[in-house]
């Protein structure tokens, strides 16, 4: 190039916005790949095992009973405070969760705010067309972002309802940005024997879930990165 | 049948449930003369239909004329009670209904709703039928299923266990193993 260095510098500065953009995108991609690489790697003993982890529990219609079964075998003092989220149109799931929390409060001395219940906009109703679902999913994403920033859970438990997708995607990006390292656990519903649900497929293929559990051996054969854990019900 | 004998009529109730769905095809076929006659022949006395959001209304009957007594309702806050007092359950293919019934040890016929798009529910019903925990049918084959069923051949379902999941989660997070 016959131009001198000062000209190159002015080229660079006039292209500063583009340079910044490229730098930003590169860092972002690097972070995404980094998080994906670390997805599924156990936290290891470096995490203090005694300190409880804030936990987000995603509930939804037919899936709630399975989640309750799982919660019954998890030690409450390890997973606290607990935040329960269900779709805005679903009242029964939160009710079941309240019943569970009440029974926990009775059996132990710990009182106080170890559980909170909230609702999120649905990304997609059952049978809703995929075209309109794009818009409703965006709304749900915005709402999920708001909730996740408030809660910043260290653990996310979900098992299938579409409501978990915005939350898990946001949790993933919070990891990318580096605000909070949350561990995402997904249990595919017992009703899924040969094929994954849409939520499951997304979380599996995009490697968003740290651990992916299936309840039937057929699914484990099809999706080798999943853990076969038998039936929860 | 009636008070002539010892005044106690043993009720054998068939409970039909569609959960929160609309499944007129099942309600209709359960209310059909064919199915009702078959149930009566097999010794059942009452047919109770939980019809959910459906629009087809069964015909109530007291069963005094030597046939099945038929009653119905839309929803109940305690399906569990109805399941417990049933001798046979005929249910839609929702996993909640299925497992609630199996855990109570009740004989179960699952009827798959063919009008549903993307019918993944049938996978669960078929898998459990293959393992002989229940019978699986479609609305049009319900009659034959009832006629040919041998409830003694059903294998009791042992309840599931969530501890394998808990173990893996705890291990991942670095919590010490349970003693």
Short mmCIF file of N, CA and C in Angstrom, two decimals, chain A residues 25-170:
data_model
loop_
_atom_site.label_atom_id
_atom_site.label_comp_id
_atom_site.label_asym_id
_atom_site.label_seq_id
_atom_site.Cartn_x
_atom_site.Cartn_y
_atom_site.Cartn_z
N UNK A 25 -18.87 -8.75 18.13
CA UNK A 25 -19.40 -10.03 17.66
C UNK A 25 -18.41 -11.16 17.93
N UNK A 26 -17.13 -10.87 17.73
CA UNK A 26 -16.13 -11.91 17.96
C UNK A 26 -16.11 -12.34 19.41
N UNK A 27 -16.12 -11.33 20.30
CA UNK A 27 -16.13 -11.65 21.73
C UNK A 27 -17.39 -12.44 22.08
N UNK A 28 -18.51 -11.98 21.54
CA UNK A 28 -19.78 -12.64 21.83
C UNK A 28 -19.76 -14.10 21.39
N UNK A 29 -19.32 -14.33 20.14
CA UNK A 29 -19.25 -15.71 19.64
C UNK A 29 -18.31 -16.55 20.49
N UNK A 30 -17.21 -15.92 20.86
CA UNK A 30 -16.26 -16.65 21.70
C UNK A 30 -16.90 -17.05 23.03
N UNK A 31 -17.67 -16.10 23.60
CA UNK A 31 -18.36 -16.41 24.86
C UNK A 31 -19.38 -17.53 24.66
N UNK A 32 -20.13 -17.45 23.56
CA UNK A 32 -21.15 -18.47 23.31
C UNK A 32 -20.49 -19.84 23.20
N UNK A 33 -19.42 -19.90 22.42
CA UNK A 33 -18.74 -21.19 22.25
C UNK A 33 -18.18 -21.67 23.58
N UNK A 34 -17.67 -20.73 24.34
CA UNK A 34 -17.12 -21.07 25.65
C UNK A 34 -18.18 -21.68 26.56
N UNK A 35 -19.35 -21.03 26.57
CA UNK A 35 -20.44 -21.53 27.42
C UNK A 35 -20.91 -22.89 26.94
N UNK A 36 -21.04 -23.03 25.62
CA UNK A 36 -21.48 -24.32 25.09
C UNK A 36 -20.47 -25.40 25.45
N UNK A 37 -19.20 -25.04 25.37
CA UNK A 37 -18.16 -26.02 25.72
C UNK A 37 -18.27 -26.44 27.17
N UNK A 38 -18.59 -25.45 28.03
CA UNK A 38 -18.66 -25.78 29.45
C UNK A 38 -20.00 -26.37 29.85
N UNK A 39 -20.99 -26.28 28.95
CA UNK A 39 -22.30 -26.85 29.27
C UNK A 39 -22.15 -28.34 29.53
N UNK A 40 -22.74 -28.80 30.59
CA UNK A 40 -22.68 -30.22 30.86
C UNK A 40 -21.47 -30.62 31.67
N UNK A 41 -20.52 -29.73 31.83
CA UNK A 41 -19.38 -30.08 32.67
C UNK A 41 -19.76 -29.80 34.12
N UNK A 42 -19.66 -30.82 34.97
CA UNK A 42 -20.07 -30.63 36.37
C UNK A 42 -19.33 -29.48 37.02
N UNK A 43 -19.99 -28.87 37.98
CA UNK A 43 -19.38 -27.73 38.64
C UNK A 43 -18.18 -28.15 39.47
N UNK A 44 -18.22 -29.40 39.92
CA UNK A 44 -17.07 -29.88 40.69
C UNK A 44 -17.07 -29.35 42.10
N UNK A 45 -16.17 -29.89 42.87
CA UNK A 45 -16.15 -29.59 44.29
C UNK A 45 -15.69 -28.18 44.58
N UNK A 46 -15.25 -27.45 43.54
CA UNK A 46 -14.81 -26.09 43.83
C UNK A 46 -15.95 -25.21 44.31
N UNK A 47 -17.17 -25.61 43.93
CA UNK A 47 -18.34 -24.88 44.44
C UNK A 47 -18.61 -25.32 45.86
N UNK A 48 -18.71 -24.37 46.75
CA UNK A 48 -18.94 -24.73 48.15
C UNK A 48 -20.24 -25.51 48.28
N UNK A 49 -20.18 -26.76 48.67
CA UNK A 49 -21.39 -27.58 48.69
C UNK A 49 -22.37 -27.18 49.77
N UNK A 50 -21.89 -26.43 50.77
CA UNK A 50 -22.80 -26.13 51.86
C UNK A 50 -23.73 -24.96 51.53
N UNK A 51 -23.28 -24.07 50.65
CA UNK A 51 -24.12 -22.91 50.40
C UNK A 51 -25.29 -23.29 49.51
N UNK A 52 -26.51 -22.89 49.90
CA UNK A 52 -27.68 -23.26 49.08
C UNK A 52 -27.69 -22.51 47.76
N UNK A 53 -28.33 -23.09 46.78
CA UNK A 53 -28.40 -22.50 45.46
C UNK A 53 -29.81 -22.00 45.17
N UNK A 54 -29.91 -20.76 44.69
CA UNK A 54 -31.24 -20.26 44.33
C UNK A 54 -31.73 -21.04 43.12
N UNK A 55 -32.99 -21.44 43.19
CA UNK A 55 -33.50 -22.39 42.20
C UNK A 55 -34.77 -21.89 41.54
N UNK A 56 -34.80 -21.96 40.23
CA UNK A 56 -35.99 -21.63 39.48
C UNK A 56 -36.64 -22.92 39.01
N UNK A 57 -37.92 -23.07 39.31
CA UNK A 57 -38.64 -24.29 38.95
C UNK A 57 -39.76 -23.93 37.98
N UNK A 58 -39.69 -24.48 36.78
CA UNK A 58 -40.69 -24.15 35.77
C UNK A 58 -41.76 -25.22 35.75
N UNK A 59 -43.00 -24.79 35.97
CA UNK A 59 -44.11 -25.73 36.02
C UNK A 59 -45.00 -25.58 34.80
N UNK A 60 -45.79 -26.60 34.51
CA UNK A 60 -46.73 -26.44 33.42
C UNK A 60 -47.67 -27.60 33.26
N UNK A 61 -48.92 -27.29 33.33
CA UNK A 61 -50.05 -28.22 33.09
C UNK A 61 -49.73 -29.66 33.44
N UNK A 62 -49.73 -30.54 32.45
CA UNK A 62 -49.57 -31.96 32.76
C UNK A 62 -48.23 -32.34 33.33
N UNK A 63 -47.28 -31.43 33.30
CA UNK A 63 -45.94 -31.81 33.72
C UNK A 63 -45.69 -31.59 35.20
N UNK A 64 -46.57 -30.87 35.85
CA UNK A 64 -46.32 -30.47 37.23
C UNK A 64 -46.15 -31.66 38.17
N UNK A 65 -46.96 -32.68 37.99
CA UNK A 65 -46.88 -33.82 38.91
C UNK A 65 -45.48 -34.42 38.90
N UNK A 66 -44.87 -34.52 37.72
CA UNK A 66 -43.52 -35.09 37.65
C UNK A 66 -42.53 -34.21 38.38
N UNK A 67 -42.66 -32.89 38.19
CA UNK A 67 -41.72 -31.97 38.85
C UNK A 67 -41.86 -32.06 40.37
N UNK A 68 -43.09 -32.17 40.83
CA UNK A 68 -43.31 -32.29 42.27
C UNK A 68 -42.62 -33.55 42.78
N UNK A 69 -42.74 -34.64 42.05
CA UNK A 69 -42.07 -35.88 42.44
C UNK A 69 -40.57 -35.69 42.58
N UNK A 70 -40.00 -34.92 41.68
CA UNK A 70 -38.57 -34.67 41.74
C UNK A 70 -38.23 -33.80 42.94
N UNK A 71 -39.03 -32.77 43.16
CA UNK A 71 -38.76 -31.86 44.27
C UNK A 71 -38.81 -32.57 45.61
N UNK A 72 -39.67 -33.60 45.69
CA UNK A 72 -39.81 -34.31 46.95
C UNK A 72 -38.52 -35.04 47.34
N UNK A 73 -37.67 -35.37 46.35
CA UNK A 73 -36.44 -36.09 46.71
C UNK A 73 -35.21 -35.19 46.69
N UNK A 74 -35.43 -33.91 46.47
CA UNK A 74 -34.29 -32.99 46.56
C UNK A 74 -34.26 -32.37 47.95
N UNK A 75 -33.07 -32.20 48.48
CA UNK A 75 -32.97 -31.64 49.82
C UNK A 75 -33.25 -30.14 49.76
N UNK A 76 -34.28 -29.73 50.52
CA UNK A 76 -34.74 -28.34 50.41
C UNK A 76 -33.67 -27.35 50.82
N UNK A 77 -32.85 -27.72 51.81
CA UNK A 77 -31.88 -26.75 52.28
C UNK A 77 -30.76 -26.50 51.28
N UNK A 78 -30.66 -27.37 50.27
CA UNK A 78 -29.64 -27.16 49.25
C UNK A 78 -30.18 -26.28 48.12
N UNK A 79 -31.50 -26.32 47.93
CA UNK A 79 -32.10 -25.59 46.81
C UNK A 79 -33.06 -24.55 47.37
N UNK A 80 -32.50 -23.45 47.77
CA UNK A 80 -33.31 -22.39 48.36
C UNK A 80 -32.62 -21.08 48.13
N UNK A 81 -33.29 -19.96 47.91
CA UNK A 81 -34.74 -19.84 47.79
C UNK A 81 -35.26 -20.44 46.48
N UNK A 82 -36.51 -20.88 46.49
CA UNK A 82 -37.12 -21.51 45.33
C UNK A 82 -38.13 -20.57 44.68
N UNK A 83 -38.01 -20.45 43.37
CA UNK A 83 -38.93 -19.61 42.62
C UNK A 83 -39.71 -20.51 41.67
N UNK A 84 -41.01 -20.50 41.81
CA UNK A 84 -41.86 -21.30 40.93
C UNK A 84 -42.46 -20.41 39.86
N UNK A 85 -42.34 -20.86 38.62
CA UNK A 85 -42.96 -20.10 37.52
C UNK A 85 -43.89 -21.00 36.73
N UNK A 86 -45.07 -20.47 36.42
CA UNK A 86 -45.98 -21.20 35.54
C UNK A 86 -46.55 -20.21 34.54
N UNK A 87 -47.17 -20.72 33.50
CA UNK A 87 -47.77 -19.85 32.50
C UNK A 87 -48.90 -19.04 33.12
N UNK A 88 -49.13 -17.85 32.55
CA UNK A 88 -50.12 -16.94 33.11
C UNK A 88 -51.51 -17.55 33.14
N UNK A 89 -51.78 -18.44 32.21
CA UNK A 89 -53.13 -19.02 32.13
C UNK A 89 -53.27 -20.29 32.95
N UNK A 90 -52.24 -20.66 33.64
CA UNK A 90 -52.23 -21.94 34.36
C UNK A 90 -52.27 -21.70 35.86
N UNK A 91 -53.39 -21.97 36.48
CA UNK A 91 -53.50 -21.74 37.92
C UNK A 91 -53.25 -22.97 38.75
N UNK A 92 -53.53 -24.12 38.15
CA UNK A 92 -53.44 -25.35 38.94
C UNK A 92 -52.01 -25.69 39.32
N UNK A 93 -51.08 -25.40 38.42
CA UNK A 93 -49.69 -25.79 38.69
C UNK A 93 -49.15 -25.06 39.90
N UNK A 94 -49.37 -23.73 39.95
CA UNK A 94 -48.86 -22.96 41.09
C UNK A 94 -49.56 -23.41 42.37
N UNK A 95 -50.82 -23.79 42.24
CA UNK A 95 -51.56 -24.26 43.41
C UNK A 95 -50.91 -25.52 43.96
N UNK A 96 -50.55 -26.44 43.06
CA UNK A 96 -49.89 -27.67 43.51
C UNK A 96 -48.56 -27.36 44.17
N UNK A 97 -47.86 -26.37 43.62
CA UNK A 97 -46.56 -26.01 44.20
C UNK A 97 -46.75 -25.41 45.58
N UNK A 98 -47.81 -24.61 45.75
CA UNK A 98 -48.07 -24.03 47.06
C UNK A 98 -48.34 -25.12 48.09
N UNK A 99 -49.10 -26.12 47.66
CA UNK A 99 -49.41 -27.23 48.56
C UNK A 99 -48.11 -27.91 49.00
N UNK A 100 -47.23 -28.13 48.02
CA UNK A 100 -45.94 -28.76 48.34
C UNK A 100 -45.16 -27.91 49.33
N UNK A 101 -45.07 -26.60 49.07
CA UNK A 101 -44.29 -25.72 49.94
C UNK A 101 -44.90 -25.66 51.34
N UNK A 102 -46.22 -25.67 51.40
CA UNK A 102 -46.86 -25.65 52.72
C UNK A 102 -46.50 -26.89 53.51
N UNK A 103 -46.49 -28.04 52.83
CA UNK A 103 -46.17 -29.27 53.54
C UNK A 103 -44.71 -29.24 53.99
N UNK A 104 -43.84 -28.59 53.21
CA UNK A 104 -42.45 -28.48 53.62
C UNK A 104 -42.31 -27.57 54.82
N UNK A 105 -43.08 -26.48 54.81
CA UNK A 105 -43.00 -25.54 55.92
C UNK A 105 -43.45 -26.19 57.21
N UNK A 106 -44.45 -27.08 57.11
CA UNK A 106 -44.94 -27.74 58.32
C UNK A 106 -43.91 -28.68 58.91
N UNK A 107 -43.15 -29.35 58.01
CA UNK A 107 -42.30 -30.42 58.53
C UNK A 107 -40.96 -29.92 59.02
N UNK A 108 -40.64 -28.68 58.76
CA UNK A 108 -39.34 -28.20 59.26
C UNK A 108 -39.52 -26.88 59.97
N UNK A 109 -38.47 -26.42 60.63
CA UNK A 109 -38.58 -25.20 61.40
C UNK A 109 -38.39 -23.96 60.55
N UNK A 110 -37.76 -24.13 59.40
CA UNK A 110 -37.42 -22.95 58.61
C UNK A 110 -38.66 -22.27 58.07
N UNK A 111 -38.86 -21.08 58.50
CA UNK A 111 -39.98 -20.32 57.95
C UNK A 111 -39.43 -19.19 57.11
N UNK A 112 -40.32 -18.37 56.64
CA UNK A 112 -39.82 -17.22 55.90
C UNK A 112 -39.93 -17.42 54.40
N UNK A 113 -39.29 -16.52 53.68
CA UNK A 113 -39.52 -16.50 52.24
C UNK A 113 -38.58 -17.42 51.50
N UNK A 114 -38.73 -18.73 51.67
CA UNK A 114 -37.88 -19.60 50.87
C UNK A 114 -38.54 -19.98 49.56
N UNK A 115 -39.79 -19.53 49.34
CA UNK A 115 -40.45 -19.85 48.08
C UNK A 115 -41.25 -18.67 47.56
N UNK A 116 -41.17 -18.46 46.26
CA UNK A 116 -41.97 -17.41 45.64
C UNK A 116 -42.65 -17.98 44.42
N UNK A 117 -43.84 -17.44 44.12
CA UNK A 117 -44.60 -17.98 43.00
C UNK A 117 -44.88 -16.88 41.99
N UNK A 118 -44.61 -17.13 40.73
CA UNK A 118 -44.89 -16.10 39.74
C UNK A 118 -45.37 -16.70 38.42
N UNK A 119 -45.89 -15.83 37.58
CA UNK A 119 -46.46 -16.29 36.32
C UNK A 119 -45.78 -15.58 35.16
N UNK A 120 -45.72 -16.28 34.04
CA UNK A 120 -45.06 -15.73 32.86
C UNK A 120 -45.98 -15.87 31.67
N UNK A 121 -45.84 -14.94 30.72
CA UNK A 121 -46.66 -15.05 29.52
C UNK A 121 -46.27 -16.28 28.74
N UNK A 122 -47.25 -16.92 28.15
CA UNK A 122 -47.00 -18.15 27.38
C UNK A 122 -46.36 -17.82 26.05
N UNK A 123 -45.34 -18.59 25.67
CA UNK A 123 -44.78 -18.34 24.33
C UNK A 123 -45.69 -18.94 23.26
N UNK A 124 -46.33 -20.06 23.59
CA UNK A 124 -47.18 -20.67 22.56
C UNK A 124 -48.25 -21.52 23.22
N UNK A 125 -49.50 -21.29 22.85
CA UNK A 125 -50.59 -22.14 23.32
C UNK A 125 -50.57 -23.44 22.52
N UNK A 126 -51.06 -24.49 23.12
CA UNK A 126 -51.15 -25.77 22.41
C UNK A 126 -52.00 -25.59 21.16
N UNK A 127 -51.46 -25.95 20.02
CA UNK A 127 -52.22 -25.84 18.78
C UNK A 127 -52.12 -24.48 18.12
N UNK A 128 -51.44 -23.54 18.75
CA UNK A 128 -51.30 -22.22 18.15
C UNK A 128 -50.44 -22.31 16.90
N UNK A 129 -50.77 -21.53 15.89
CA UNK A 129 -50.00 -21.59 14.64
C UNK A 129 -48.57 -21.12 14.91
N UNK A 130 -47.64 -21.71 14.18
CA UNK A 130 -46.25 -21.37 14.41
C UNK A 130 -45.92 -19.94 14.01
N UNK A 131 -46.73 -19.39 13.09
CA UNK A 131 -46.47 -18.02 12.63
C UNK A 131 -46.75 -17.02 13.73
N UNK A 132 -47.95 -17.09 14.34
CA UNK A 132 -48.25 -16.16 15.42
C UNK A 132 -47.41 -16.46 16.65
N UNK A 133 -46.93 -17.70 16.73
CA UNK A 133 -46.12 -18.06 17.88
C UNK A 133 -44.83 -17.25 17.94
N UNK A 134 -44.36 -16.81 16.76
CA UNK A 134 -43.11 -16.02 16.75
C UNK A 134 -43.29 -14.77 17.59
N UNK A 135 -44.42 -14.07 17.39
CA UNK A 135 -44.66 -12.84 18.14
C UNK A 135 -44.85 -13.13 19.62
N UNK A 136 -45.69 -14.09 19.93
CA UNK A 136 -45.95 -14.36 21.34
C UNK A 136 -44.69 -14.85 22.04
N UNK A 137 -43.83 -15.55 21.29
CA UNK A 137 -42.57 -15.99 21.90
C UNK A 137 -41.69 -14.80 22.22
N UNK A 138 -41.68 -13.80 21.34
CA UNK A 138 -40.87 -12.60 21.63
C UNK A 138 -41.36 -11.90 22.89
N UNK A 139 -42.68 -11.80 23.01
CA UNK A 139 -43.25 -11.18 24.21
C UNK A 139 -42.84 -11.98 25.44
N UNK A 140 -42.94 -13.31 25.30
CA UNK A 140 -42.56 -14.17 26.42
C UNK A 140 -41.09 -14.00 26.75
N UNK A 141 -40.26 -13.84 25.73
CA UNK A 141 -38.83 -13.65 25.94
C UNK A 141 -38.58 -12.39 26.75
N UNK A 142 -39.26 -11.31 26.36
CA UNK A 142 -39.06 -10.05 27.08
C UNK A 142 -39.46 -10.21 28.54
N UNK A 143 -40.58 -10.87 28.75
CA UNK A 143 -41.04 -11.10 30.11
C UNK A 143 -40.07 -12.00 30.87
N UNK A 144 -39.58 -13.02 30.17
CA UNK A 144 -38.62 -13.93 30.80
C UNK A 144 -37.35 -13.19 31.19
N UNK A 145 -36.90 -12.29 30.31
CA UNK A 145 -35.70 -11.52 30.60
C UNK A 145 -35.88 -10.72 31.88
N UNK A 146 -37.02 -10.09 31.97
CA UNK A 146 -37.32 -9.28 33.16
C UNK A 146 -37.29 -10.14 34.42
N UNK A 147 -37.94 -11.31 34.36
CA UNK A 147 -38.00 -12.18 35.53
C UNK A 147 -36.62 -12.72 35.88
N UNK A 148 -35.88 -13.12 34.85
CA UNK A 148 -34.57 -13.73 35.10
C UNK A 148 -33.58 -12.74 35.68
N UNK A 149 -33.69 -11.49 35.24
CA UNK A 149 -32.79 -10.46 35.80
C UNK A 149 -33.10 -10.27 37.27
N UNK A 150 -34.40 -10.35 37.58
CA UNK A 150 -34.79 -10.20 38.98
C UNK A 150 -34.30 -11.38 39.82
N UNK A 151 -34.46 -12.59 39.30
CA UNK A 151 -34.21 -13.78 40.10
C UNK A 151 -32.75 -14.23 40.05
N UNK A 152 -32.16 -14.22 38.86
CA UNK A 152 -30.80 -14.73 38.63
C UNK A 152 -30.56 -16.05 39.33
N UNK A 153 -31.29 -17.09 38.95
CA UNK A 153 -31.16 -18.36 39.67
C UNK A 153 -29.84 -19.06 39.35
N UNK A 154 -29.37 -19.84 40.31
CA UNK A 154 -28.16 -20.64 40.07
C UNK A 154 -28.52 -22.00 39.50
N UNK A 155 -29.78 -22.42 39.74
CA UNK A 155 -30.23 -23.70 39.22
C UNK A 155 -31.58 -23.49 38.54
N UNK A 156 -31.76 -24.09 37.37
CA UNK A 156 -33.04 -24.06 36.69
C UNK A 156 -33.52 -25.49 36.48
N UNK A 157 -34.74 -25.78 36.96
CA UNK A 157 -35.32 -27.12 36.78
C UNK A 157 -36.55 -27.00 35.91
N UNK A 158 -36.60 -27.77 34.85
CA UNK A 158 -37.81 -27.74 34.04
C UNK A 158 -38.04 -29.09 33.41
N UNK A 159 -39.30 -29.36 33.03
CA UNK A 159 -39.54 -30.64 32.39
C UNK A 159 -40.57 -30.59 31.27
N UNK A 160 -40.51 -29.57 30.47
CA UNK A 160 -41.27 -29.75 29.25
C UNK A 160 -42.14 -28.63 28.78
N UNK A 161 -42.85 -27.94 29.66
CA UNK A 161 -43.79 -26.96 29.12
C UNK A 161 -43.06 -25.91 28.31
N UNK A 162 -43.74 -25.39 27.29
CA UNK A 162 -43.13 -24.39 26.44
C UNK A 162 -42.66 -23.18 27.20
N UNK A 163 -43.24 -22.95 28.37
CA UNK A 163 -42.84 -21.80 29.18
C UNK A 163 -41.36 -21.84 29.53
N UNK A 164 -40.76 -23.01 29.49
CA UNK A 164 -39.35 -23.08 29.92
C UNK A 164 -38.40 -22.58 28.85
N UNK A 165 -38.83 -22.53 27.60
CA UNK A 165 -37.87 -22.16 26.54
C UNK A 165 -37.35 -20.73 26.69
N UNK A 166 -38.22 -19.72 26.79
CA UNK A 166 -37.67 -18.37 26.96
C UNK A 166 -36.77 -18.29 28.19
N UNK A 167 -37.17 -18.94 29.26
CA UNK A 167 -36.39 -18.86 30.50
C UNK A 167 -35.02 -19.51 30.32
N UNK A 168 -34.97 -20.66 29.69
CA UNK A 168 -33.69 -21.34 29.51
C UNK A 168 -32.79 -20.59 28.54
N UNK A 169 -33.39 -20.05 27.49
CA UNK A 169 -32.58 -19.30 26.52
C UNK A 169 -31.98 -18.07 27.20
N UNK A 170 -32.79 -17.38 27.99
CA UNK A 170 -32.30 -16.21 28.72
C UNK A 170 -31.20 -16.63 29.70
#
